[in-house]
XYZ file of C-alpha atoms in Angstrom:
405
model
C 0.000 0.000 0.000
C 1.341 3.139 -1.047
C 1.817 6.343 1.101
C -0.283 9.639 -0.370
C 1.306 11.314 2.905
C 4.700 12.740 3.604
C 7.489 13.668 6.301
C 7.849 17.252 7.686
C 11.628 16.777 5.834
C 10.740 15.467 2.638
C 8.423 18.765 2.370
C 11.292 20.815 3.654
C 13.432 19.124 0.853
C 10.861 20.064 -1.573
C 10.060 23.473 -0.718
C 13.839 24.488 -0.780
C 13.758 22.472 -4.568
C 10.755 24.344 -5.656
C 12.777 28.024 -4.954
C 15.691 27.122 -6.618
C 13.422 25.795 -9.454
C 11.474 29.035 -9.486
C 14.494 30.854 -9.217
C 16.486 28.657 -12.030
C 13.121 29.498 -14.268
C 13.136 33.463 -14.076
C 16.461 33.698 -14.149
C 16.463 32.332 -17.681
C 13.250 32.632 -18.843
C 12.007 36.254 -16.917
C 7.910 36.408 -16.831
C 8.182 37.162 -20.662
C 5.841 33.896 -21.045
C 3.495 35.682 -19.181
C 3.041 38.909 -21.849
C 1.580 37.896 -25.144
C 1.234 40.331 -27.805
C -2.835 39.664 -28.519
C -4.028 40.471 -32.271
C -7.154 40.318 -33.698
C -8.209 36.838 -34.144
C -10.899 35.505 -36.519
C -13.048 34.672 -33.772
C -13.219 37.711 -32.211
C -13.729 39.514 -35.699
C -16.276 37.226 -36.362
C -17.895 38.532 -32.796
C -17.553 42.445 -33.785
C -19.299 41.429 -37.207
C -22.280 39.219 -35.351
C -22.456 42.963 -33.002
C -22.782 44.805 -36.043
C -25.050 42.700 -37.886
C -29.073 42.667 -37.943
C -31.512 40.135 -38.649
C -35.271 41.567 -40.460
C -34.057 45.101 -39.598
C -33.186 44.181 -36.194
C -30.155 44.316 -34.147
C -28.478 40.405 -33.229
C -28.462 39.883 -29.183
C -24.754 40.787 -27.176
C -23.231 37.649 -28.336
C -21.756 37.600 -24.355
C -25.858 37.856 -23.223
C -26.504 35.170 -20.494
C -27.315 31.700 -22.110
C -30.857 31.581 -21.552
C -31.603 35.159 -23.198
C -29.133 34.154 -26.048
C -31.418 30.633 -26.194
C -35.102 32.378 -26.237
C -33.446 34.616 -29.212
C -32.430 31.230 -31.168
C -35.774 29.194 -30.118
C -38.096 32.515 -31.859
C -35.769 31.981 -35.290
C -37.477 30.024 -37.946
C -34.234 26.976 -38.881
C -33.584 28.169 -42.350
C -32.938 31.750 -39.805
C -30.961 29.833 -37.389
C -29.279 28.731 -40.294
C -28.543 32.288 -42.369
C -26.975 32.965 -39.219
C -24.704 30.157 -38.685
C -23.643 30.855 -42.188
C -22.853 34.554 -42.190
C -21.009 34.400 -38.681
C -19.862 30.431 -38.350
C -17.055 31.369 -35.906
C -19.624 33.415 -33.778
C -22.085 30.876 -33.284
C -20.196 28.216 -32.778
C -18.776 29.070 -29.569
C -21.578 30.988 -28.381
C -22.941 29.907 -25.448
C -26.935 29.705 -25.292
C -26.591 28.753 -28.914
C -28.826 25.540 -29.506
C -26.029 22.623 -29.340
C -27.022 21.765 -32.858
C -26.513 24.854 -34.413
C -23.091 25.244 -32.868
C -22.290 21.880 -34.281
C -23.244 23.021 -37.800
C -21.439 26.287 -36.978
C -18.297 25.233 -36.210
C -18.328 22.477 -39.498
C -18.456 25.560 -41.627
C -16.392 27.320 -40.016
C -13.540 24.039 -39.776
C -14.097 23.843 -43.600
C -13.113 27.621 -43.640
C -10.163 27.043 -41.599
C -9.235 23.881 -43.961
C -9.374 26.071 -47.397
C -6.933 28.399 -45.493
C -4.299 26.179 -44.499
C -4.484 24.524 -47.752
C -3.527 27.833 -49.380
C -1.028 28.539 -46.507
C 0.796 25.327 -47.747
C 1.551 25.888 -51.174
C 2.165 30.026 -50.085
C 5.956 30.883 -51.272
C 5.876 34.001 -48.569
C 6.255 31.107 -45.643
C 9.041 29.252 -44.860
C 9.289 25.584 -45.157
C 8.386 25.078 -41.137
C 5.737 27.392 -41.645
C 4.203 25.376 -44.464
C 4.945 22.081 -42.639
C 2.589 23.294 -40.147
C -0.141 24.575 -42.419
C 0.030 20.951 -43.801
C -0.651 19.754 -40.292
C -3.158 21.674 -39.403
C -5.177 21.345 -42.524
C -4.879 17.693 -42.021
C -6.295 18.415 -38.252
C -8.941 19.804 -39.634
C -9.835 17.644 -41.915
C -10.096 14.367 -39.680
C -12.436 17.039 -37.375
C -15.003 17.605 -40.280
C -15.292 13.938 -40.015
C -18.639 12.175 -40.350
C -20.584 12.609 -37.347
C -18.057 14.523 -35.166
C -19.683 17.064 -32.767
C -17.531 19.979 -32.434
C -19.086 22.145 -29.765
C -16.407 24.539 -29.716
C -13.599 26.112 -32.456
C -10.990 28.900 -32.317
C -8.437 28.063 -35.105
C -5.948 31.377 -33.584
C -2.389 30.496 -32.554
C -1.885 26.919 -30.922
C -5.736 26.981 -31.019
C -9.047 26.170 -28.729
C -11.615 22.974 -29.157
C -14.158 20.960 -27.279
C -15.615 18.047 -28.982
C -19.003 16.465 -27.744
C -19.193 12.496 -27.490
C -23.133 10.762 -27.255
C -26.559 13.128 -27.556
C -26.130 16.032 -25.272
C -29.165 17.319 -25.033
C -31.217 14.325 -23.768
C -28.048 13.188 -21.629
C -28.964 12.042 -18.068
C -25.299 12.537 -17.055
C -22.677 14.671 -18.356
C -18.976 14.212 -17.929
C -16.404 17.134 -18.775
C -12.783 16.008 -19.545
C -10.211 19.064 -18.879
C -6.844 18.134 -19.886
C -3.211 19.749 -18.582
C -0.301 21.216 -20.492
C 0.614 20.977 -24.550
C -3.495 20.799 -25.271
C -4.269 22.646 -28.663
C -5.869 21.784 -31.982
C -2.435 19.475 -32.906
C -2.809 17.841 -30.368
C -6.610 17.378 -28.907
C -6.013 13.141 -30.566
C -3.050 11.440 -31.010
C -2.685 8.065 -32.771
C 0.027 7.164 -30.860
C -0.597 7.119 -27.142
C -4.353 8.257 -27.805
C -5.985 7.914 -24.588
C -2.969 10.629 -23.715
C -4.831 13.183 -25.042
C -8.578 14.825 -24.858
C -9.702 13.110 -27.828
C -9.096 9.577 -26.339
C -9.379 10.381 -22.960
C -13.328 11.229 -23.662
C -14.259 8.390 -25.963
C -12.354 5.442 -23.449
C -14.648 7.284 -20.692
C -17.667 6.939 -22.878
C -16.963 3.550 -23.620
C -16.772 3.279 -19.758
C -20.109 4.526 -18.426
C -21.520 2.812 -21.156
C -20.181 -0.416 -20.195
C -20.691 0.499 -16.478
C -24.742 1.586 -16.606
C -25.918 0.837 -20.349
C -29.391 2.359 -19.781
C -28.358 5.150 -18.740
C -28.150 8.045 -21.409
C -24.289 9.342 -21.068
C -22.750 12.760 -22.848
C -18.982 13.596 -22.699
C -17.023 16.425 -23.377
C -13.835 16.503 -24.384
C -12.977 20.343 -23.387
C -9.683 21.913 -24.269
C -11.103 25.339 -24.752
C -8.476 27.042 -22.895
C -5.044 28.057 -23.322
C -3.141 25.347 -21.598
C 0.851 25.913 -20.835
C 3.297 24.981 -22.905
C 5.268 22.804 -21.394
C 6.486 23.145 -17.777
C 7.842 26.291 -17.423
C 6.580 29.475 -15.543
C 2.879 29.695 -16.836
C 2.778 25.816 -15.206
C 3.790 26.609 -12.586
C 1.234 29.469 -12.045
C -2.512 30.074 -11.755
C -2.277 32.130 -14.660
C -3.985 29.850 -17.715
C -6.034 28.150 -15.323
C -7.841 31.422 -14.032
C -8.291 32.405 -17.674
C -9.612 29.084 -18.279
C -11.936 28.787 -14.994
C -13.775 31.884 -16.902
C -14.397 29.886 -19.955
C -15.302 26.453 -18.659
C -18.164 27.790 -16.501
C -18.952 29.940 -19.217
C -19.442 26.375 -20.884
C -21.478 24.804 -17.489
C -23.362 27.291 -16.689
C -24.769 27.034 -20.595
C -25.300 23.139 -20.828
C -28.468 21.956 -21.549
C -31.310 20.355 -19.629
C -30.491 19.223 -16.010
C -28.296 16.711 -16.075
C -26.087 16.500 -13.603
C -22.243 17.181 -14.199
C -18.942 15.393 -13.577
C -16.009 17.304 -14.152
C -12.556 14.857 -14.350
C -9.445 17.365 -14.551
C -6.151 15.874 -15.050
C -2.726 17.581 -14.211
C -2.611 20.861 -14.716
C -6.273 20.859 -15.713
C -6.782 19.710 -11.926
C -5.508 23.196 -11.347
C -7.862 25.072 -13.583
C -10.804 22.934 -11.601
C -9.784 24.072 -8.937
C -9.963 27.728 -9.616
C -13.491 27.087 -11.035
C -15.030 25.091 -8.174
C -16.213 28.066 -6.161
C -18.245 29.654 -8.813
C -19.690 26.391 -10.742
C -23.168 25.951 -11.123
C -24.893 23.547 -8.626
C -25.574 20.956 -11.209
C -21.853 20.194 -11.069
C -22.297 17.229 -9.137
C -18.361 15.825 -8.324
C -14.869 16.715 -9.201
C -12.431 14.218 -9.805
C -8.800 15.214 -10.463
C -6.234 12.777 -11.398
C -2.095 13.176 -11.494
C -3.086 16.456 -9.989
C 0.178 18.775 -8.954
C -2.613 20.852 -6.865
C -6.159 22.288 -7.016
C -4.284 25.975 -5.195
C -6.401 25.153 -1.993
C -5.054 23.831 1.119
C -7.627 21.670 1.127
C -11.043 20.503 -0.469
C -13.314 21.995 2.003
C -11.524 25.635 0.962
C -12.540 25.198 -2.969
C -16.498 26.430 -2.040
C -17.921 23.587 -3.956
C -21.009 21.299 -2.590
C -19.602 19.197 -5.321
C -18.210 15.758 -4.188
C -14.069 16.104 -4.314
C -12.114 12.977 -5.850
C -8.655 12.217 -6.161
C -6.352 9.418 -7.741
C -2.715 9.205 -8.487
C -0.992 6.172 -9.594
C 2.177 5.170 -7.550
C 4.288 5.735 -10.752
C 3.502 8.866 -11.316
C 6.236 11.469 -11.398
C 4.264 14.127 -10.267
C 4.065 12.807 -6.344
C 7.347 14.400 -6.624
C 6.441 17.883 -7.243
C 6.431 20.183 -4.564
C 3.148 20.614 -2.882
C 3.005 24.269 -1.706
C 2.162 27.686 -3.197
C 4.644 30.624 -2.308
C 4.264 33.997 -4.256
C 1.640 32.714 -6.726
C 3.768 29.863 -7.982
C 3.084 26.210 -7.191
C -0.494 25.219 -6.474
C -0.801 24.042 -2.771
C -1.578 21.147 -0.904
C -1.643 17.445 -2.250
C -5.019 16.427 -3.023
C -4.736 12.939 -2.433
C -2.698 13.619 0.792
C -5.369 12.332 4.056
C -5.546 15.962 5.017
C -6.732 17.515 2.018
C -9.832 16.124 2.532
C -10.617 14.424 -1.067
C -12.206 10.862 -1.637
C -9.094 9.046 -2.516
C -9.428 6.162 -5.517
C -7.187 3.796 -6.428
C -5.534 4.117 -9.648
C -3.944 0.875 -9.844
C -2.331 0.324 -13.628
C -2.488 3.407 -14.603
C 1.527 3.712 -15.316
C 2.685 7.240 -15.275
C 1.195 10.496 -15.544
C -0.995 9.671 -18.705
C -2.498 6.335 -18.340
C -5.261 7.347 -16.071
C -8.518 6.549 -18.988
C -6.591 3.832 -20.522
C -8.758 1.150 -20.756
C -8.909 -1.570 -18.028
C -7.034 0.216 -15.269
C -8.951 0.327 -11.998
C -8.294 4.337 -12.919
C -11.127 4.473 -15.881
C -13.440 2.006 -14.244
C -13.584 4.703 -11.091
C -14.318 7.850 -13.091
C -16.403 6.174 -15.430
C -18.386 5.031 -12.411
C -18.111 8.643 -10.298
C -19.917 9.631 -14.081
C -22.752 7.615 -14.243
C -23.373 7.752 -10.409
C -22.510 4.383 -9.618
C -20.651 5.311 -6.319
C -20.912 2.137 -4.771
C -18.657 0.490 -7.805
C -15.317 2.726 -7.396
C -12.446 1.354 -5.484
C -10.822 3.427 -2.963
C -7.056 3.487 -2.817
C -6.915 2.640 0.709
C -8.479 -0.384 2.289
C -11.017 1.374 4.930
C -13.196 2.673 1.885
C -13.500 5.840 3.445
C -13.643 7.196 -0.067
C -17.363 5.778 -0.130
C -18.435 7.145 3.424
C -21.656 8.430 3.534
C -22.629 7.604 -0.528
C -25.167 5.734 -2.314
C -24.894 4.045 -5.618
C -28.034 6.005 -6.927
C -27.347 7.684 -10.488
C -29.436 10.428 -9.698
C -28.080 14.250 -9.211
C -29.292 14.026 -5.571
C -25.547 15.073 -3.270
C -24.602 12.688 -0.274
């Protein structure tokens, strides 16, 4: 049985590492990560044109209107209006939350086949290097395996490394939703990976649809695989800060707070997405029903009773995972607290037996998967808990209903 816990040295040893890994990083890399010349991307000049724009002689909604007025606007429109619209501002639409989940789908296909015609020119453009037309290669190719038949893109922003959230099962008449929020290096190249796939969002959300399928096949399961946010690259000062994951708190309950029906909500964060769930908990809507962060290097809490959620607080971290080794503390806004699966944190601790390293959690047949699949159909009495008194269970039911223990 493996320790989550630690010795008063060992967290010495650590917090005198993580300064002279702070220091190490600004010495050589300053906060210049942290200042991003922004430019006009073609999502937000598809925005200014939807503000601009007027349907019948009339003025189009504030596209950042709360998702119920921006749904009673959509639900009046005739579909071939719905339509025009989705059309004339594809980028708009399609990540516009309030917007019938349909319409965003169709939205974001035109707008992906947009994308596709420009990368295709980009490729053969003499004015780019030969990198720069290597990448315009890959991205067109990106985008063409996500205009694939039946693919439900529920959200698309083709600037710089790029945003994307990809729907898996009917939304709309789900009776449980899952939300997979991935960690660092997530963009458009790589949201699936052949290789490794159940490394990345793509994978990750289809092995954990398999799973609550398998788990409770009459229940009606949704998941989204969500990397609409600006993850770090790589493990240098922006992971190592709060930074992208309060930018990304703002989007992802943007997202929640716009789902549709009642359904309740599973969110499963892992690494530095863990972080970003975190910083979201507090203001989540209600329907969010559990959290449950895996290979997590801290949710910047010092525990799970300080992250102002009702929601139900999981954690799992496989004993080969390098990230136990990270330090566990926050000093000056870097690092991002207390260990989650540590017995004073305060989380439901599962056991994520097979998991191997920091990116096997949703591979299938680790005791990893079968726990969040069953945390996301409500089957609490089904997980495993990583330590033998079950206390992870304490107090739960196995209903699949959004009632909390």
């Amino acid at each position: 049985m493996t320790s989550f816990d630690t010795s008063p040295q060992l967290n010495i040893w650590r917090a005198l590492l993580a300064l002279a890994v702070v220091f190490v990083m600004l010495a050589t890399t300053g906060w210049t990560a942290l200042r991003a010349h922004r430019e006009t991307s073609a999502l937000q000049a598809s925005l200014a044109k939807w503000q601009h724009g007027r349907l019948h002689g009339h003025p189009l909604p504030d596209p950042g209107a709360a998702p119920a007025r921006l749904g009673r606007f959509f639900a009046a429109l005739a579909p071939h209006e719905r339509d025009r619209l989705a059309h004339r501002f594809p980028l708009a639409v399609g990540n516009m939350n309030g917007a019938p989940v349909a319409l965003r789908y169709r939205a974001n296909h035109i707008a992906l086949e947009q994308a596709r015609t420009a990368e295709r020119g980009r490729m053969h453009d003499s004015r780019l290097s030969a990198a720069g037309q290597q990448d315009a290669g890959r991205r067109m190719h990106r985008y063409e395996s996500l205009l694939g038949h039946g693919r439900q893109i529920l959200a698309f922003d083709p600037a710089g490394p790029g945003r994307i959230a990809e729907v898996f099962g009917a939304l709309p008449s789900a009776e449980r939703i899952s939300v997979v929020v991935p960690g660092v290096d997530t963009d458009l190249l790589t949201f699936q990976r052949t290789h490794r796939p159940y490394s990345a969002p793509v994978g990750m959300a289809k092995a954990l649809y398999a799973a609550e399928r398998a788990a409770r096949p009459a229940t009606r399961t949704a998941v989204i695989a969500w990397a609409d946010y600006t993850s770090p690259d790589g493990l240098g000062v922006d992971a190592a800060t709060g930074l992208r994951a309060a930018e990304g708190a703002v989007r992802l309950n943007a997202l929640l707070r716009a789902l549709p029906g009642r359904a309740p909500v599973s969110m499963f964060c892992h690494s530095y997405g863990s972080v970003l769930c975190g910083v979201a908990a507090r203001d989540m809507p209600r329907r969010v029903a559990d959290i449950a962060v895996a290979a997590s290097p801290g949710m910047r809490v010092t525990s799970a009773a300080r992250l102002g959620t009702a929601a139900r607080v999981w954690a799992m971290r496989d004993a080969s995972d390098w990230v136990r080794d990270v330090p566990y503390l926050e000093l000056g806004g870097l690092g991002h607290g207390a260990d989650p699966v540590s017995s004073g944190f305060g989380a439901r601790v599962l056991s994520a037996r097979d998991a191997e390293g920091h990116s096997g959690y949703f591979q299938p047949g680790t005791d990893s998967l079968r726990n969040l699949a069953g945390i996301g159909v409500g089957a609490y009495d089904e997980v495993t808990c990583a330590r033998q008194d079950d206390a992870c269970r304490s107090g739960l039911s196995g209903t699949t209903t959004a009632g909390r223990a």
